[in-house]
Amino acid sequence: MSTELSRGATIAAVEVRSDEECRRLAWALSQLLLAVARLALTPELQRDYLRRSGVGDSADELGLELDDAAHQVGELEDAGWITPERAAAVRRIDGMLSAMSDAPNAALWEPEALSAAPEWAEVRAAAGEFLLSP
């Protein structure tokens, strides 16, 4: 939407957001970036993070963090805080993790799988691409 000014000039309509909404969106974006960054870590650093965070040896926490953050992707995209391409990349990573969550794939969530399973290497690569994309 745009607004016409005198002499035919136009400006784009800008949605004004409250401070509270901006803080909420900033928090959502920060949590998304942290979750993706943790998925891009080396397997050793991922295991170290899991130990330090007190969740034990299950890699589930890495997937759950992204799942939580991914629920806000649509709103971040609508607000212009992330591009449609980056939103699609998050959805792709989330889909990769969801595909790993089926019952026959329980071994993928063991700490050893972080370094041994090709699925985790693919997730790390996709997360790294997201972090490096413009």
CSV table of C-alpha atoms in Angstrom, one decimal, residues 24-25 27-29 31-33 35-36 62-79 82 86-87 89-95 97-98:
chain,number,residue,atom,x,y,z
A,24,ARG,CA,8.3,-9.4,21.4
A,25,LEU,CA,9.4,-9.6,17.7
A,27,TRP,CA,12.9,-11.7,21.3
A,28,ALA,CA,11.4,-14.1,18.7
A,29,LEU,CA,14.0,-13.2,16.2
A,31,GLN,CA,15.5,-17.0,19.8
A,32,LEU,CA,15.2,-18.1,16.2
A,33,LEU,CA,18.8,-17.1,15.4
A,35,ALA,CA,18.2,-22.0,17.7
A,36,VAL,CA,19.5,-22.0,14.1
A,62,LEU,CA,18.1,-28.8,19.6
A,63,GLY,CA,15.0,-29.7,17.6
A,64,LEU,CA,12.6,-28.5,20.2
A,65,GLU,CA,14.3,-25.1,20.3
A,66,LEU,CA,13.9,-24.6,16.6
A,67,ASP,CA,10.3,-25.9,16.7
A,68,ASP,CA,9.5,-23.3,19.4
A,69,ALA,CA,11.1,-20.5,17.4
A,70,ALA,CA,9.7,-21.6,14.1
A,71,HIS,CA,6.2,-20.9,15.3
A,72,GLN,CA,7.0,-17.2,15.1
A,73,VAL,CA,8.5,-17.3,11.5
A,74,GLY,CA,5.2,-16.3,9.8
A,75,GLU,CA,4.8,-13.3,12.1
A,76,LEU,CA,8.4,-12.3,11.7
A,77,GLU,CA,8.1,-12.5,7.9
A,78,ASP,CA,4.8,-10.6,7.9
A,79,ALA,CA,6.4,-7.8,10.0
A,82,ILE,CA,13.0,-11.7,8.0
A,86,ARG,CA,14.9,-16.9,5.1
A,87,ALA,CA,11.5,-17.9,6.4
A,89,ALA,CA,14.9,-21.8,4.9
A,90,VAL,CA,13.7,-22.1,8.5
A,91,ARG,CA,10.6,-24.0,7.5
A,92,ARG,CA,12.9,-26.3,5.5
A,93,ILE,CA,15.2,-27.0,8.5
A,94,ASP,CA,12.1,-27.5,10.7
A,95,GLY,CA,10.8,-30.0,8.2
A,97,LEU,CA,14.0,-32.2,11.9
A,98,SER,CA,10.3,-33.2,11.8
